[in-house]
Amino acid sequence: MVEKIKEYWFGMLLLVFSAVFLIFVAIVAVAPHDDLKMRGFAPCTYQMVYDVNIYSSQSDISGVLGAITKSYVCYAAVMGEGVKLWMNGKQSTPWANYFFKTDTFKIPEELSEPFSEDLLKANRLDDKDEGQNILGNYQKIK
């Protein structure tokens, strides 16, 4: 057994790191990222969206990749905080601070309006003018 470990230690190490990373990415993908109370991964996600928007408007690819990396570091910090709170007895499970039922903003039915009939029927594909092409000029398409 020791000989197998000596021979394959690097492969096993890569396997462990890969498995931990894939589990981490799966947890981040499944957890909610939108909450009115800004709990869990929501602050990390909102900051990442802001940073990516700024860097992409400047065509800064390294800034975009840095913002995404920074958000995953923030996600790991949220997970670490959950483990710390769980070990101190402040929450029931290590994932209670990022797996929860979200509070989202919903407009009450009495304040919302249904879509107008004109808006529902507004479809450029149903235009009766068949000569219009995609660019919007009215040349006959042959």
PDB file of C-alpha atoms in Angstrom:
ATOM      1  CA  MET A   1       0.000   0.000   0.000  1.00  0.00           C
ATOM      2  CA  VAL A   2       2.830   2.393   0.855  1.00  0.00           C
ATOM      3  CA  GLU A   3       4.460   1.656  -2.500  1.00  0.00           C
ATOM      4  CA  LYS A   4       1.227   2.590  -4.322  1.00  0.00           C
ATOM      5  CA  ILE A   5       1.028   5.865  -2.373  1.00  0.00           C
ATOM      6  CA  LYS A   6       4.683   6.630  -3.172  1.00  0.00           C
ATOM      7  CA  GLU A   7       4.074   5.942  -6.839  1.00  0.00           C
ATOM      8  CA  TYR A   8       0.716   7.714  -7.280  1.00  0.00           C
ATOM      9  CA  TRP A   9       0.809  10.480  -4.628  1.00  0.00           C
ATOM     10  CA  PHE A  10       0.729  13.311  -7.157  1.00  0.00           C
ATOM     11  CA  GLY A  11      -2.236  11.876  -9.043  1.00  0.00           C
ATOM     12  CA  MET A  12      -4.132  11.340  -5.800  1.00  0.00           C
ATOM     13  CA  LEU A  13      -3.333  14.891  -4.716  1.00  0.00           C
ATOM     14  CA  LEU A  14      -4.636  16.254  -8.031  1.00  0.00           C
ATOM     15  CA  LEU A  15      -7.738  14.091  -7.698  1.00  0.00           C
ATOM     16  CA  VAL A  16      -8.470  15.428  -4.215  1.00  0.00           C
ATOM     17  CA  PHE A  17      -7.963  19.062  -5.280  1.00  0.00           C
ATOM     18  CA  SER A  18     -10.112  18.566  -8.371  1.00  0.00           C
ATOM     19  CA  ALA A  19     -12.904  16.919  -6.374  1.00  0.00           C
ATOM     20  CA  VAL A  20     -12.877  19.673  -3.743  1.00  0.00           C
ATOM     21  CA  PHE A  21     -12.954  22.351  -6.456  1.00  0.00           C
ATOM     22  CA  LEU A  22     -15.846  20.683  -8.313  1.00  0.00           C
ATOM     23  CA  ILE A  23     -17.840  20.313  -5.088  1.00  0.00           C
ATOM     24  CA  PHE A  24     -17.144  23.981  -4.302  1.00  0.00           C
ATOM     25  CA  VAL A  25     -18.338  25.081  -7.757  1.00  0.00           C
ATOM     26  CA  ALA A  26     -21.456  22.892  -7.473  1.00  0.00           C
ATOM     27  CA  ILE A  27     -22.338  24.413  -4.094  1.00  0.00           C
ATOM     28  CA  VAL A  28     -21.891  27.932  -5.460  1.00  0.00           C
ATOM     29  CA  ALA A  29     -24.009  27.080  -8.505  1.00  0.00           C
ATOM     30  CA  VAL A  30     -26.870  25.623  -6.474  1.00  0.00           C
ATOM     31  CA  ALA A  31     -26.984  28.200  -3.651  1.00  0.00           C
ATOM     32  CA  PRO A  32     -29.178  31.292  -3.999  1.00  0.00           C
ATOM     33  CA  HIS A  33     -27.463  34.518  -5.067  1.00  0.00           C
ATOM     34  CA  ASP A  34     -30.378  36.949  -4.783  1.00  0.00           C
ATOM     35  CA  ASP A  35     -31.765  37.961  -1.408  1.00  0.00           C
ATOM     36  CA  LEU A  36     -33.373  41.149  -0.117  1.00  0.00           C
ATOM     37  CA  LYS A  37     -31.475  40.857   3.177  1.00  0.00           C
ATOM     38  CA  MET A  38     -28.166  40.366   1.298  1.00  0.00           C
ATOM     39  CA  ARG A  39     -27.418  37.068   3.038  1.00  0.00           C
ATOM     40  CA  GLY A  40     -25.171  34.285   1.838  1.00  0.00           C
ATOM     41  CA  PHE A  41     -23.537  34.705  -1.554  1.00  0.00           C
ATOM     42  CA  ALA A  42     -25.635  37.747  -2.555  1.00  0.00           C
ATOM     43  CA  PRO A  43     -23.079  40.469  -1.608  1.00  0.00           C
ATOM     44  CA  CYS A  44     -20.313  38.585  -3.444  1.00  0.00           C
ATOM     45  CA  THR A  45     -22.456  38.187  -6.545  1.00  0.00           C
ATOM     46  CA  TYR A  46     -23.615  41.799  -6.594  1.00  0.00           C
ATOM     47  CA  GLN A  47     -20.024  43.032  -6.231  1.00  0.00           C
ATOM     48  CA  MET A  48     -18.892  40.691  -9.008  1.00  0.00           C
ATOM     49  CA  VAL A  49     -21.638  41.930 -11.335  1.00  0.00           C
ATOM     50  CA  TYR A  50     -20.660  45.537 -10.633  1.00  0.00           C
ATOM     51  CA  ASP A  51     -16.956  44.870 -11.192  1.00  0.00           C
ATOM     52  CA  VAL A  52     -17.508  42.821 -14.344  1.00  0.00           C
ATOM     53  CA  ASN A  53     -19.701  45.599 -15.726  1.00  0.00           C
ATOM     54  CA  ILE A  54     -17.004  48.210 -15.069  1.00  0.00           C
ATOM     55  CA  TYR A  55     -14.135  46.136 -16.466  1.00  0.00           C
ATOM     56  CA  SER A  56     -16.042  44.897 -19.512  1.00  0.00           C
ATOM     57  CA  SER A  57     -17.009  48.457 -20.455  1.00  0.00           C
ATOM     58  CA  GLN A  58     -13.283  49.237 -20.469  1.00  0.00           C
ATOM     59  CA  SER A  59     -12.508  46.041 -22.464  1.00  0.00           C
ATOM     60  CA  ASP A  60     -10.220  44.881 -19.644  1.00  0.00           C
ATOM     61  CA  ILE A  61     -10.197  41.071 -19.819  1.00  0.00           C
ATOM     62  CA  SER A  62      -7.735  40.692 -16.944  1.00  0.00           C
ATOM     63  CA  GLY A  63      -9.991  42.885 -14.799  1.00  0.00           C
ATOM     64  CA  VAL A  64     -13.007  40.718 -15.618  1.00  0.00           C
ATOM     65  CA  LEU A  65     -11.125  37.536 -14.756  1.00  0.00           C
ATOM     66  CA  GLY A  66      -9.826  39.173 -11.565  1.00  0.00           C
ATOM     67  CA  ALA A  67     -13.368  40.164 -10.556  1.00  0.00           C
ATOM     68  CA  ILE A  68     -14.587  36.603 -11.067  1.00  0.00           C
ATOM     69  CA  THR A  69     -11.654  35.225  -9.069  1.00  0.00           C
ATOM     70  CA  LYS A  70     -12.302  37.749  -6.299  1.00  0.00           C
ATOM     71  CA  SER A  71     -15.939  36.663  -6.152  1.00  0.00           C
ATOM     72  CA  TYR A  72     -14.957  33.013  -5.718  1.00  0.00           C
ATOM     73  CA  VAL A  73     -12.606  34.018  -2.897  1.00  0.00           C
ATOM     74  CA  CYS A  74     -15.588  35.812  -1.345  1.00  0.00           C
ATOM     75  CA  TYR A  75     -17.747  32.687  -1.787  1.00  0.00           C
ATOM     76  CA  ALA A  76     -15.072  30.635  -0.010  1.00  0.00           C
ATOM     77  CA  ALA A  77     -15.027  33.200   2.815  1.00  0.00           C
ATOM     78  CA  VAL A  78     -18.812  32.885   3.182  1.00  0.00           C
ATOM     79  CA  MET A  79     -18.446  29.096   3.390  1.00  0.00           C
ATOM     80  CA  GLY A  80     -15.645  29.445   5.946  1.00  0.00           C
ATOM     81  CA  GLU A  81     -17.791  31.807   7.998  1.00  0.00           C
ATOM     82  CA  GLY A  82     -20.568  29.200   7.958  1.00  0.00           C
ATOM     83  CA  VAL A  83     -18.223  26.540   9.316  1.00  0.00           C
ATOM     84  CA  LYS A  84     -17.002  28.955  11.991  1.00  0.00           C
ATOM     85  CA  LEU A  85     -20.549  29.862  13.054  1.00  0.00           C
ATOM     86  CA  TRP A  86     -21.507  26.176  13.136  1.00  0.00           C
ATOM     87  CA  MET A  87     -18.494  25.261  15.287  1.00  0.00           C
ATOM     88  CA  ASN A  88     -19.377  28.075  17.711  1.00  0.00           C
ATOM     89  CA  GLY A  89     -22.961  26.764  17.923  1.00  0.00           C
ATOM     90  CA  LYS A  90     -24.531  29.849  16.328  1.00  0.00           C
ATOM     91  CA  GLN A  91     -26.186  27.909  13.493  1.00  0.00           C
ATOM     92  CA  SER A  92     -27.457  24.363  13.112  1.00  0.00           C
ATOM     93  CA  THR A  93     -25.469  23.338  10.016  1.00  0.00           C
ATOM     94  CA  PRO A  94     -22.304  24.641   8.318  1.00  0.00           C
ATOM     95  CA  TRP A  95     -24.307  25.573   5.209  1.00  0.00           C
ATOM     96  CA  ALA A  96     -27.180  27.382   6.947  1.00  0.00           C
ATOM     97  CA  ASN A  97     -25.759  30.792   6.081  1.00  0.00           C
ATOM     98  CA  TYR A  98     -25.773  30.196   2.316  1.00  0.00           C
ATOM     99  CA  PHE A  99     -28.514  27.579   1.758  1.00  0.00           C
ATOM    100  CA  PHE A 100     -31.778  29.211   2.809  1.00  0.00           C
ATOM    101  CA  LYS A 101     -35.162  30.273   1.509  1.00  0.00           C
ATOM    102  CA  THR A 102     -34.657  33.645  -0.135  1.00  0.00           C
ATOM    103  CA  ASP A 103     -36.646  36.792   0.435  1.00  0.00           C
ATOM    104  CA  THR A 104     -37.202  38.395  -2.941  1.00  0.00           C
ATOM    105  CA  PHE A 105     -38.998  41.540  -3.939  1.00  0.00           C
ATOM    106  CA  LYS A 106     -42.458  40.732  -5.248  1.00  0.00           C
ATOM    107  CA  ILE A 107     -45.005  43.252  -6.446  1.00  0.00           C
ATOM    108  CA  PRO A 108     -48.414  42.615  -4.881  1.00  0.00           C
ATOM    109  CA  GLU A 109     -51.167  41.633  -7.326  1.00  0.00           C
ATOM    110  CA  GLU A 110     -53.246  44.711  -6.519  1.00  0.00           C
ATOM    111  CA  LEU A 111     -50.346  47.001  -7.545  1.00  0.00           C
ATOM    112  CA  SER A 112     -49.459  45.254 -10.784  1.00  0.00           C
ATOM    113  CA  GLU A 113     -51.168  45.692 -14.126  1.00  0.00           C
ATOM    114  CA  PRO A 114     -51.745  43.068 -16.785  1.00  0.00           C
ATOM    115  CA  PHE A 115     -49.977  43.538 -20.120  1.00  0.00           C
ATOM    116  CA  SER A 116     -52.022  45.504 -22.623  1.00  0.00           C
ATOM    117  CA  GLU A 117     -53.479  43.723 -25.633  1.00  0.00           C
ATOM    118  CA  ASP A 118     -51.401  45.917 -27.966  1.00  0.00           C
ATOM    119  CA  LEU A 119     -48.210  44.929 -26.188  1.00  0.00           C
ATOM    120  CA  LEU A 120     -49.080  41.249 -26.322  1.00  0.00           C
ATOM    121  CA  LYS A 121     -49.765  41.469 -30.066  1.00  0.00           C
ATOM    122  CA  ALA A 122     -46.659  43.569 -30.813  1.00  0.00           C
ATOM    123  CA  ASN A 123     -44.538  41.093 -32.709  1.00  0.00           C
ATOM    124  CA  ARG A 124     -42.350  42.158 -35.601  1.00  0.00           C
ATOM    125  CA  LEU A 125     -42.376  38.633 -36.967  1.00  0.00           C
ATOM    126  CA  ASP A 126     -46.120  38.842 -37.558  1.00  0.00           C
ATOM    127  CA  ASP A 127     -45.738  42.000 -39.683  1.00  0.00           C
ATOM    128  CA  LYS A 128     -47.995  42.056 -42.706  1.00  0.00           C
ATOM    129  CA  ASP A 129     -45.292  43.786 -44.770  1.00  0.00           C
ATOM    130  CA  GLU A 130     -43.356  40.791 -46.025  1.00  0.00           C
ATOM    131  CA  GLY A 131     -40.903  42.943 -47.968  1.00  0.00           C
ATOM    132  CA  GLN A 132     -39.129  44.218 -44.869  1.00  0.00           C
ATOM    133  CA  ASN A 133     -35.754  42.626 -44.224  1.00  0.00           C
ATOM    134  CA  ILE A 134     -33.878  42.286 -40.946  1.00  0.00           C
ATOM    135  CA  LEU A 135     -32.050  45.606 -41.273  1.00  0.00           C
ATOM    136  CA  GLY A 136     -35.312  47.510 -41.369  1.00  0.00           C
ATOM    137  CA  ASN A 137     -35.213  48.969 -44.877  1.00  0.00           C
ATOM    138  CA  TYR A 138     -38.199  48.204 -47.043  1.00  0.00           C
ATOM    139  CA  GLN A 139     -36.542  46.658 -50.074  1.00  0.00           C
ATOM    140  CA  LYS A 140     -38.106  43.627 -51.627  1.00  0.00           C
ATOM    141  CA  ILE A 141     -36.269  40.458 -50.643  1.00  0.00           C
ATOM    142  CA  LYS A 142     -35.738  38.223 -53.645  1.00  0.00           C
TER     143      LYS A 142
END
